[in-house]
Coordinates of C-alpha atoms and ligand atoms in Angstrom, one line a residue:
Chain Q
X1 CA -18.7 -3.7 2.9
X2 CA -20.1 -5.6 6.0
X3 CA -20.1 -3.5 9.4
X4 CA -21.8 -5.2 12.8
X5 CA -21.3 -2.8 15.9
X6 CA -20.8 -4.5 18.8
X7 CA -23.6 -4.0 21.5
X8 CA -23.5 -1.2 23.6
X9 CA -21.1 0.2 20.9
X10 CA -20.8 3.6 19.2
X11 CA -19.8 4.2 15.8
X12 CA -19.5 6.8 13.0
X13 CA -19.0 6.2 9.4
X14 CA -18.6 8.7 6.7
X15 CA -18.6 7.2 3.0
X16 CA -17.8 9.9 -0.1
X17 CA -18.8 7.1 -2.8
X18 CA -20.9 4.5 -4.2
X19 CA -19.8 1.9 -2.0
X20 CA -23.3 -0.3 -0.7
X21 CA -23.4 -1.4 2.7
X22 CA -24.6 -4.1 5.0
X23 CA -24.9 -3.4 8.6
X24 CA -25.9 -5.1 11.8
X25 CA -26.6 -2.8 15.5
X26 CA -26.8 -5.2 18.0
X27 CA -28.4 -4.9 21.5
X28 CA -28.2 -1.2 22.1
X29 CA -24.9 -0.2 19.7
X30 CA -25.7 3.2 17.9
X31 CA -24.3 4.0 14.4
X32 CA -24.1 7.5 12.8
X33 CA -23.5 6.9 9.2
X34 CA -23.1 9.5 6.7
X35 CA -23.3 9.4 3.3
X36 CA -21.6 12.4 0.7
X37 CA -22.1 11.9 -2.9
X38 CA -20.4 14.1 -5.4
X39 CA -19.1 12.3 -8.5
X40 CA -20.6 9.7 -10.8
X41 CA -23.3 7.8 -9.0
X42 CA -24.0 4.1 -9.3
X43 CA -26.4 1.7 -7.9
X44 CA -26.0 1.8 -4.0
X45 CA -27.7 -0.7 -2.1
X46 CA -27.7 -0.2 1.8
X47 CA -29.4 -3.2 4.3
X48 CA -29.6 -2.8 7.9
X49 CA -31.0 -4.8 10.9
X50 CA -31.6 -3.1 14.4
X51 CA -31.3 -5.1 17.3
X52 CA -33.0 -3.8 20.9
X53 CA -32.9 0.0 22.3
X54 CA -30.3 0.2 18.7
X55 CA -30.1 3.4 17.6
X56 CA -29.2 4.4 13.6
X57 CA -29.0 7.9 12.6
X58 CA -28.1 8.1 8.7
X59 CA -27.9 11.2 6.3
X60 CA -27.1 11.1 3.0
X61 CA -26.4 13.6 0.8
X62 CA -26.7 13.4 -2.8
X63 CA -24.9 16.0 -5.7
X64 CA -24.0 12.9 -7.7
X65 CA -24.6 13.0 -11.3
X66 CA -25.8 10.2 -13.2
X67 CA -28.1 7.4 -13.5
X68 CA -28.8 5.4 -10.4
X69 CA -30.9 3.6 -7.8
X70 CA -30.4 3.9 -4.2
X71 CA -31.6 1.3 -2.4
X72 CA -31.9 1.2 1.7
X73 CA -34.4 -1.0 3.8
X74 CA -33.6 -1.2 7.4
X75 CA -34.9 -3.8 9.4
X76 CA -36.3 -3.0 13.2
X77 CA -36.0 -6.0 14.8
X78 CA -36.6 -5.5 18.5
X79 CA -37.9 -3.4 20.8
X80 CA -36.7 -0.3 21.1
X81 CA -35.0 -0.4 17.8
X82 CA -34.9 3.5 16.5
X83 CA -33.6 4.8 13.2
X84 CA -33.5 8.4 11.3
X85 CA -33.0 8.7 8.0
X86 CA -32.2 12.2 6.1
X87 CA -31.9 12.8 2.3
X88 CA -30.7 15.1 0.1
X89 CA -30.7 15.0 -3.0
X90 CA -29.8 17.3 -5.8
X91 CA -30.5 16.3 -9.8
X92 CA -29.1 17.9 -12.4
X93 CA -28.8 17.9 -16.5
X94 CA -29.7 14.5 -17.3
X95 CA -29.9 13.0 -14.5
X96 CA -32.1 9.8 -13.7
X97 CA -32.0 9.2 -9.8
X98 CA -34.1 6.6 -7.7
X99 CA -34.7 6.5 -3.5
X100 CA -36.4 3.5 -2.2
X101 CA -36.0 4.1 0.8
X102 CA -37.7 1.3 3.1
X103 CA -38.3 0.8 6.6
X104 CA -39.7 -2.3 8.4
X105 CA -40.8 -2.6 11.6
X106 CA -40.6 -6.6 12.7
X107 CA -41.5 -5.7 16.2
X108 CA -43.2 -3.9 19.1
X109 CA -42.4 -0.6 20.3
X110 CA -39.7 0.9 17.5
X111 CA -39.4 3.8 15.8
X112 CA -38.8 5.1 12.6
X113 CA -38.2 8.5 11.4
X114 CA -37.8 9.4 7.3
X115 CA -37.2 12.7 5.5
X116 CA -36.5 12.5 2.3
X117 CA -36.1 16.7 -0.3
X118 CA -35.0 16.7 -3.7
X119 CA -34.4 19.4 -6.1
X120 CA -34.9 18.8 -10.0
X121 CA -33.7 20.7 -12.6
X122 CA -33.3 20.5 -16.4
X123 CA -34.3 17.7 -18.0
X124 CA -33.8 15.3 -14.8
X125 CA -35.6 12.9 -13.6
X126 CA -36.0 12.6 -9.3
X127 CA -38.2 9.6 -7.5
X128 CA -38.8 9.2 -3.6
X129 CA -40.4 5.9 -3.3
X130 CA -40.2 5.3 0.8
X131 CA -42.3 2.2 2.4
X132 CA -42.9 2.7 6.3
X133 CA -44.4 -1.4 6.6
X134 CA -45.3 -2.0 10.2
X135 CA -46.1 -5.9 10.5
X136 CA -48.5 -7.7 12.3
X137 CA -47.5 -7.4 16.3
X138 CA -45.4 -4.5 15.9
X139 CA -47.7 -2.6 17.8
X140 CA -47.0 0.5 19.5
X141 CA -44.6 1.2 17.0
X142 CA -44.5 4.8 15.6
X143 CA -43.3 5.6 11.8
X144 CA -43.3 8.7 9.7
X145 CA -42.4 9.7 5.9
X146 CA -41.8 13.2 4.8
X147 CA -41.4 13.7 1.2
X148 CA -40.1 17.1 -0.6
X149 CA -39.5 17.7 -4.3
X150 CA -39.3 21.0 -6.0
X151 CA -39.1 20.9 -10.1
X152 CA -37.6 23.8 -11.6
X153 CA -37.1 23.4 -15.1
X154 CA -40.5 22.6 -17.9
X155 CA -38.8 19.6 -18.9
X156 CA -37.8 18.1 -15.0
X157 CA -39.6 16.3 -13.2
X158 CA -40.0 14.6 -10.0
X159 CA -42.3 12.0 -7.9
X160 CA -42.6 10.9 -4.7
X161 CA -44.6 7.6 -3.5
X162 CA -45.2 7.1 0.0
X163 CA -46.3 4.0 1.0
X164 CA -47.4 3.0 4.4
X165 CA -48.1 -0.6 4.9
X166 CA -49.8 -1.2 8.3
X167 CA -50.8 -4.8 9.2
X168 CA -50.8 -3.4 12.8
X169 CA -53.5 -1.3 14.7
X170 CA -52.0 0.1 17.5
X171 CA -49.3 2.4 15.6
X172 CA -48.6 5.9 15.3
X173 CA -48.0 6.2 11.5
X174 CA -48.3 9.5 9.8
X175 CA -46.6 10.6 5.8
X176 CA -46.2 13.3 3.8
X177 CA -45.4 14.3 0.2
X178 CA -45.6 17.2 -1.7
X179 CA -44.3 17.5 -5.3
X180 CA -44.1 21.6 -6.1
X181 CA -43.2 22.9 -9.4
X182 CA -41.7 26.3 -9.3
X183 CA -44.0 29.0 -11.6
X184 CA -44.0 32.7 -12.6
X185 CA -46.2 33.5 -9.3
X186 CA -43.8 32.1 -7.2
X187 CA -41.0 33.8 -8.4
X188 CA -42.8 36.9 -8.9
X189 CA -43.8 37.3 -5.4
X190 CA -40.4 36.6 -4.2
X191 CA -39.1 39.1 -6.7
X192 CA -41.9 41.9 -5.6
X193 CA -40.2 41.5 -2.0
X194 CA -36.9 42.8 -3.4
X195 CA -35.2 39.3 -4.3
X196 CA -33.9 38.9 -7.7
X197 CA -33.6 36.0 -9.7
X198 CA -30.8 34.3 -8.2
X199 CA -31.6 35.1 -4.5
X200 CA -35.0 33.9 -4.9
X201 CA -33.6 30.8 -6.6
X202 CA -30.8 30.4 -3.9
X203 CA -33.6 30.8 -1.2
X204 CA -35.6 28.1 -2.4
X205 CA -33.1 25.6 -3.3
X206 CA -31.1 26.6 0.0
X207 CA -34.8 25.7 1.9
X208 CA -34.7 22.2 0.8
X209 CA -30.7 21.4 0.3
X210 CA -29.1 23.2 2.9
X211 CA -30.3 21.5 6.0
X212 CA -28.3 18.0 4.9
X213 CA -25.4 20.1 5.5
X214 CA -25.4 20.3 9.2
X215 CA -24.8 16.5 9.5
X216 CA -21.6 16.5 7.9
X217 CA -18.7 18.1 9.6
X218 CA -17.0 21.2 8.2
X219 CA -14.6 20.1 5.3
X220 CA -17.8 18.3 4.2
X221 CA -20.6 21.1 4.7
X222 CA -18.6 23.6 3.0
X223 CA -18.4 21.3 -0.1
X224 CA -22.6 20.7 -0.2
X225 CA -22.7 24.3 0.0
X226 CA -20.2 24.6 -2.8
X227 CA -22.0 22.1 -4.8
X228 CA -25.5 23.8 -4.2
X229 CA -24.3 27.4 -5.9
X230 CA -22.3 26.1 -8.7
X231 CA -25.0 23.1 -9.9
X232 CA -28.1 25.7 -9.5
X233 CA -26.0 28.9 -10.8
X234 CA -27.3 30.6 -7.2
Chain R
X1 CA -41.5 64.3 -1.9
X2 CA -42.5 61.2 -3.1
X3 CA -45.0 60.1 -5.6
X4 CA -45.9 58.3 -7.8
X5 CA -47.0 59.0 -11.5
X6 CA -48.9 57.3 -14.0
X7 CA -49.7 58.5 -17.4
X8 CA -51.8 57.0 -20.6
X9 CA -51.1 53.9 -19.0
X10 CA -52.1 50.7 -21.7
X11 CA -52.0 47.0 -20.1
X12 CA -52.6 43.9 -21.9
X13 CA -52.7 40.6 -20.6
X14 CA -52.7 37.8 -23.2
X15 CA -52.7 40.2 -25.9
X16 CA -56.4 41.4 -24.3
X17 CA -56.4 45.1 -23.5
X18 CA -56.8 45.4 -19.9
X19 CA -55.8 49.2 -18.7
X20 CA -56.6 51.7 -21.2
X21 CA -55.5 54.9 -20.3
X22 CA -55.2 55.2 -16.9
X23 CA -53.6 58.6 -15.7
X24 CA -53.5 58.5 -11.5
X25 CA -51.0 60.5 -9.7
X26 CA -50.6 59.0 -5.5
X27 CA -48.4 61.9 -3.8
X28 CA -47.3 61.5 -0.4
X29 CA -49.1 61.2 2.3
X30 CA -52.0 60.2 0.2
X31 CA -54.0 57.7 1.3
X32 CA -56.4 56.3 -1.7
X33 CA -59.1 54.1 -1.9
X34 CA -59.6 52.4 -5.7
X35 CA -62.7 51.3 -6.2
X36 CA -64.6 49.4 -9.4
X37 CA -66.2 46.7 -10.3
X38 CA -65.1 43.3 -10.4
X39 CA -63.2 42.2 -13.1
X40 CA -62.5 45.9 -14.4
X41 CA -58.8 46.3 -14.1
X42 CA -57.8 47.5 -10.3
X43 CA -55.6 44.2 -9.2
X44 CA -54.2 44.9 -13.1
X45 CA -52.9 48.5 -12.4
X46 CA -50.9 47.5 -9.3
X47 CA -49.7 44.3 -11.0
X48 CA -48.1 46.4 -13.6
X49 CA -47.1 49.0 -11.7
X50 CA -45.1 46.3 -9.6
X51 CA -44.1 44.7 -13.1
X52 CA -45.8 41.3 -13.2
X53 CA -44.6 39.6 -16.6
X54 CA -47.8 39.1 -17.6
X55 CA -49.2 42.8 -17.5
X56 CA -48.0 44.0 -20.8
X57 CA -47.0 47.4 -20.7
X58 CA -48.1 48.7 -24.2
X59 CA -48.0 52.2 -23.4
X60 CA -47.7 54.6 -21.5
X61 CA -45.1 55.8 -18.2
X62 CA -45.2 54.9 -15.0
X63 CA -42.5 56.9 -12.9
X64 CA -41.9 57.0 -9.1
X65 CA -39.9 60.1 -7.7
X66 CA -39.0 60.8 -11.6
X67 CA -37.3 57.5 -11.8
X68 CA -38.3 55.4 -15.1
X69 CA -40.1 51.9 -12.5
X70 CA -41.1 50.6 -16.7
X71 CA -37.3 50.1 -17.0
X72 CA -36.8 48.4 -13.6
X73 CA -36.4 44.8 -12.4
X74 CA -39.3 43.8 -9.7
X75 CA -37.2 43.7 -7.6
X76 CA -35.6 46.9 -8.1
X77 CA -39.3 48.4 -7.9
X78 CA -39.5 46.5 -4.4
X79 CA -36.2 48.3 -3.2
X80 CA -37.5 51.5 -4.7
X81 CA -39.8 51.6 -2.4
X82 CA -43.2 49.8 -3.4
X83 CA -44.8 47.0 -2.1
X84 CA -47.5 45.2 -3.6
X85 CA -49.5 43.5 -1.1
X86 CA -51.7 41.2 -3.4
X87 CA -55.0 40.1 -3.8
X88 CA -53.4 36.4 -4.1
X89 CA -50.6 35.6 -2.6
X90 CA -48.6 32.9 -4.0
X91 CA -47.6 29.7 -1.6
X92 CA -43.9 29.6 -2.0
X93 CA -43.1 25.7 -1.5
X94 CA -40.0 24.6 0.7
X95 CA -39.2 28.4 1.8
X96 CA -39.5 29.0 5.2
X97 CA -41.1 32.0 6.1
X98 CA -38.7 33.2 8.9
X99 CA -35.9 32.8 6.2
X100 CA -37.7 34.8 3.6
X101 CA -38.5 37.4 6.0
X102 CA -34.7 37.6 7.2
X103 CA -33.6 37.2 3.3
X104 CA -36.2 40.3 2.4
X105 CA -34.5 42.4 4.9
X106 CA -31.3 42.1 3.9
X107 CA -30.9 42.3 0.6
X108 CA -31.6 45.7 1.2
X109 CA -29.0 46.5 3.6
X110 CA -25.5 47.0 3.4
X111 CA -24.9 44.6 5.7
X112 CA -26.4 41.6 7.0
X113 CA -28.3 42.0 10.5
X114 CA -27.5 40.0 13.5
X115 CA -29.6 36.6 14.0
X116 CA -30.8 38.5 17.3
X117 CA -31.2 41.7 15.8
X118 CA -33.6 40.0 13.5
X119 CA -35.5 38.0 15.8
X120 CA -36.2 40.5 18.4
X121 CA -37.6 42.8 15.1
X122 CA -39.5 40.0 14.4
X123 CA -41.2 39.0 17.6
X124 CA -42.3 42.6 17.5
X125 CA -43.9 42.5 14.3
X126 CA -45.6 39.3 15.0
X127 CA -46.6 40.8 18.4
X128 CA -48.3 43.8 16.8
X129 CA -50.1 41.6 14.3
X130 CA -50.9 39.1 16.9
X131 CA -49.8 36.3 14.6
X132 CA -48.5 33.3 17.0
X133 CA -44.4 33.7 16.8
X134 CA -44.5 29.4 15.8
X135 CA -45.9 30.7 12.6
X136 CA -42.3 32.3 11.5
X137 CA -41.6 28.5 11.0
X138 CA -43.8 27.5 8.3
X139 CA -43.5 27.5 5.3
X140 CA -44.1 31.0 2.8
X141 CA -47.9 30.7 2.9
X142 CA -48.0 27.3 2.7
X143 CA -51.5 26.2 4.0
X144 CA -52.0 29.5 5.1
X145 CA -56.0 29.7 5.6
X146 CA -57.1 33.7 3.3
X147 CA -56.9 35.1 6.3
X148 CA -53.6 34.1 7.4
X149 CA -52.1 34.4 4.0
X150 CA -53.6 38.5 4.6
X151 CA -51.9 39.1 7.7
X152 CA -48.7 37.6 6.2
X153 CA -48.6 40.5 3.1
X154 CA -49.0 43.0 6.1
X155 CA -46.4 41.6 8.3
X156 CA -44.1 42.0 5.3
X157 CA -45.5 45.3 4.9
X158 CA -44.4 46.4 8.3
X159 CA -41.2 44.5 8.3
X160 CA -40.1 46.2 4.7
X161 CA -41.5 49.9 5.5
X162 CA -42.5 50.6 1.6
X163 CA -43.1 54.6 0.7
X164 CA -46.0 53.5 -0.8
X165 CA -48.1 50.5 -0.3
X166 CA -50.7 48.8 -3.0
X167 CA -52.9 47.0 -1.3
X168 CA -55.0 44.7 -2.9
X169 CA -58.3 43.1 -1.1
X170 CA -56.4 43.0 2.3
X171 CA -59.7 42.5 4.0
X172 CA -60.7 39.4 2.3
X173 CA -60.5 36.4 4.4
X174 CA -60.1 38.6 7.6
X175 CA -62.3 38.0 10.6
X176 CA -63.9 41.2 12.5
X177 CA -61.1 41.4 15.3
X178 CA -58.2 40.7 12.3
X179 CA -59.8 43.6 9.9
X180 CA -59.1 45.8 13.2
X181 CA -55.6 44.9 13.9
X182 CA -54.8 45.2 9.7
X183 CA -56.4 48.5 9.9
X184 CA -54.7 49.6 13.0
X185 CA -51.7 49.0 11.6
X186 CA -51.6 50.1 8.0
X187 CA -52.5 53.0 10.1
X188 CA -49.7 53.8 11.7
X189 CA -48.1 52.8 8.4
X190 CA -49.6 55.7 7.3
X191 CA -48.3 57.8 9.9
X192 CA -44.8 56.8 9.0
X193 CA -44.9 58.2 5.7
X194 CA -46.2 55.4 3.4
X195 CA -48.5 56.7 0.8
X196 CA -51.4 54.0 0.7
X197 CA -53.5 52.7 -1.9
X198 CA -56.2 50.4 -1.1
X199 CA -58.5 48.2 -3.5
X200 CA -61.7 46.7 -0.9
X201 CA -64.9 46.0 -1.6
X202 CA -66.0 47.0 1.8
X203 CA -66.8 49.9 3.5
X204 CA -65.4 48.6 6.8
X205 CA -62.1 48.9 6.4
X206 CA -62.3 51.9 4.6
X207 CA -64.1 53.5 7.9
X208 CA -61.2 52.4 9.6
X209 CA -58.7 53.8 7.5
X210 CA -59.8 57.0 6.2
X211 CA -59.1 57.5 2.6
X212 CA -58.1 60.7 1.4
X213 CA -59.2 60.2 -2.1
X214 CA -61.2 57.8 -3.9
X215 CA -60.7 56.5 -7.5
X216 CA -62.8 54.7 -9.5
X217 CA -62.6 52.3 -12.2
X218 CA -64.5 51.4 -14.8
X219 CA -63.3 49.5 -18.1
X220 CA -59.6 49.8 -17.9
X221 CA -60.5 53.4 -17.3
X222 CA -60.6 56.0 -14.2
X223 CA -63.8 57.7 -14.2
X224 CA -63.4 59.6 -11.0
X225 CA -61.2 60.7 -9.1
X226 CA -62.8 62.6 -6.2
X227 CA -63.3 63.0 -2.3
X228 CA -63.7 60.2 0.0
X229 CA -67.3 60.2 0.3
X230 CA -68.0 58.2 -3.1
X231 CA -66.9 55.8 -0.8
X232 CA -70.2 55.7 1.1
X233 CA -72.4 56.7 -2.3
X234 CA -71.3 53.4 -3.7
X235 CA -71.2 51.0 -0.8
X236 CA -75.1 52.3 -0.7
X237 CA -75.6 52.5 -4.9
X238 CA -73.1 50.5 -6.2
X239 CA -72.0 51.5 -9.1
X240 CA -75.1 52.0 -11.4
X241 CA -75.6 56.0 -11.3
X242 CA -71.9 56.2 -12.8
X243 CA -73.5 54.9 -15.9
X244 CA -76.6 57.4 -15.6
X245 CA -74.8 60.5 -14.3
X246 CA -71.5 59.7 -16.5
X247 CA -73.1 57.6 -19.4
X248 CA -71.3 54.7 -19.1
X249 CA -71.7 51.4 -20.0
X250 CA -70.3 49.7 -16.9
X251 CA -71.4 46.3 -18.0
X252 CA -70.1 46.1 -21.7
X253 CA -66.2 45.5 -21.3
X254 CA -64.8 45.2 -25.4
X255 CA -61.4 43.9 -25.5
X256 CA -59.3 45.5 -28.0
X257 CA -61.1 48.0 -29.1
X258 CA -58.4 50.1 -28.5
X259 CA -55.5 48.2 -30.7
X260 CA -51.9 48.6 -30.1
X261 CA -51.7 51.1 -32.7
X262 CA -53.8 53.3 -32.2
X263 CA -52.6 53.8 -28.3
X264 CA -49.0 54.3 -30.2
X265 CA -51.0 56.9 -32.4
X266 CA -52.6 59.0 -29.6
X267 CA -49.3 59.2 -27.8
X268 CA -47.1 60.5 -31.0
X269 CA -50.2 63.4 -31.3
X270 CA -49.9 64.1 -27.7
X271 CA -46.2 64.7 -28.3
X272 CA -46.3 66.6 -31.4
X273 CA -49.2 69.1 -29.4
X274 CA -46.0 69.7 -27.1
Ligands
ADP301 N1 -53.5 37.2 -14.8 C1 -54.4 36.9 -15.7 N2 -54.5 36.2 -16.6 C2 -55.8 36.4 -17.5 N3 -56.5 37.6 -17.1 C3 -56.4 38.1 -16.4 C4 -55.3 37.9 -15.5 N4 -55.4 39.2 -14.4 C5 -56.5 39.9 -15.1 N5 -56.4 39.2 -15.6 C6 -57.8 39.8 -16.6 O1 -58.2 41.0 -16.6 C7 -59.7 41.9 -16.6 C8 -59.2 42.2 -14.8 O2 -59.0 42.1 -14.1 P1 -58.9 42.5 -12.6 O3 -57.7 43.6 -13.0 O4 -57.9 41.5 -12.1 O5 -59.9 43.1 -12.6 P2 -60.3 43.6 -10.7 O6 -59.4 43.6 -10.0 O7 -61.3 45.1 -11.2 O8 -61.4 42.7 -10.3 C9 -60.8 40.4 -16.2 O9 -61.6 40.2 -17.8 C10 -59.5 39.4 -15.5 O10 -60.0 38.3 -16.2
MG302 MG1 -59.0 42.3 -8.2

């Protein structure tokens, strides 16, 4: 699928399958991009270019099954381009999912913000590798990346590789990445305050996954909440 | 009348026997200081009462208001009114503190609180504790300093209003001002009818909360259960005198001295003698 949002126009796209996407946001254009993937996942490639003062707000809710790579590469090509990316991914069973998300600041005064949240259960594997690349001359740019994975089971694994590549001095960049493993001490702590096992786990998975639901309209929102309940048994 | 009755409690950790026959009763209105040298089983006692799976009860009983606590899950014990302020509170990743607090309040109510009532209550509790309300939006204990974690424990005690609060070295990591605030909250909680069992190595906290009893644990046993003036004596003289007066060798913990078999036999003998 290829989309061009013309100068000064606004567009909203909702995709509930494995469709790949190429898009260009022209000057002052804005795009609200919402992905919700519930069934089997296949490789997805997203390429985007943002022109002057273009705004991207992207949210991806991934509750799919399977083995795949999602590759998103967003280029901030002109002054004032602003991109925001929120991802929540749940890996269960023997899923193997990798998300390579990159923001490339090609021009000065561009802003990017990336949040990747994930939960890995059973014997699944979840990898977030986010790249924020500020090129030479892209001064006064701001870039931020936040990656968090919680791993529930012994055989599950999670990995967060945040990469900041900065070729310019006069910029603001930050990143945080945490892969946590749920252990008996956490569960005991929550239980000792009156939560049973199910309630304790629900509190944790909801903390990671539920906020993404707010990006979607009510039908999808409910579906996300139901998915969390069913797949996490909470 | 609330009471916690512990009889002949033996507890093992990783197959090592740590508690060797604890007999202890905490009555309503009690404010008990639990003292003893490092590593002699104080925390183990509290963990076993709360039901941590690592602390295995090999024999003995724990009853709260005549109910068999041993048979209950950890969360049931909490709902029954037992509260344990941990020596080392866990950092639970990804759980928002205020979400957590809302959940632990709501699971003990028929109907969930309205968001407004909850925030009012929470704000009040933070104010009492002198903690900035913004802390509610951080993740549960994640990146909290030692003192912040301890204050978060006391905040939970305040919100949950337990029947008995067991506080394990709640003063460690707190500065003088924070100790004063925490002691004030503990005193108010006690006045509301919560019985206390408090572990601390510092007389400062006890000076502020005035226990009515001091219990001394050595080698996994309670060797003294008496008046609060024991606290002063231990603060001055340490535990050496216990060795002399009671003939107990404090430094020698021989594990597996009492096997599970022996513990079971003792109980059997006791039952026969009834
Ligand atoms: N979770 C645990 N894992 C292994 N050993 C433990 C654990 N908790 C307590 N112990 C052991 O039990 C003994 C008593 O410890 P503890 O109850 O923490 O003592 P205290 O609180 O009196 O300082 C020590 O030998 C300690 O190493
Ligand atoms: Mg201890």
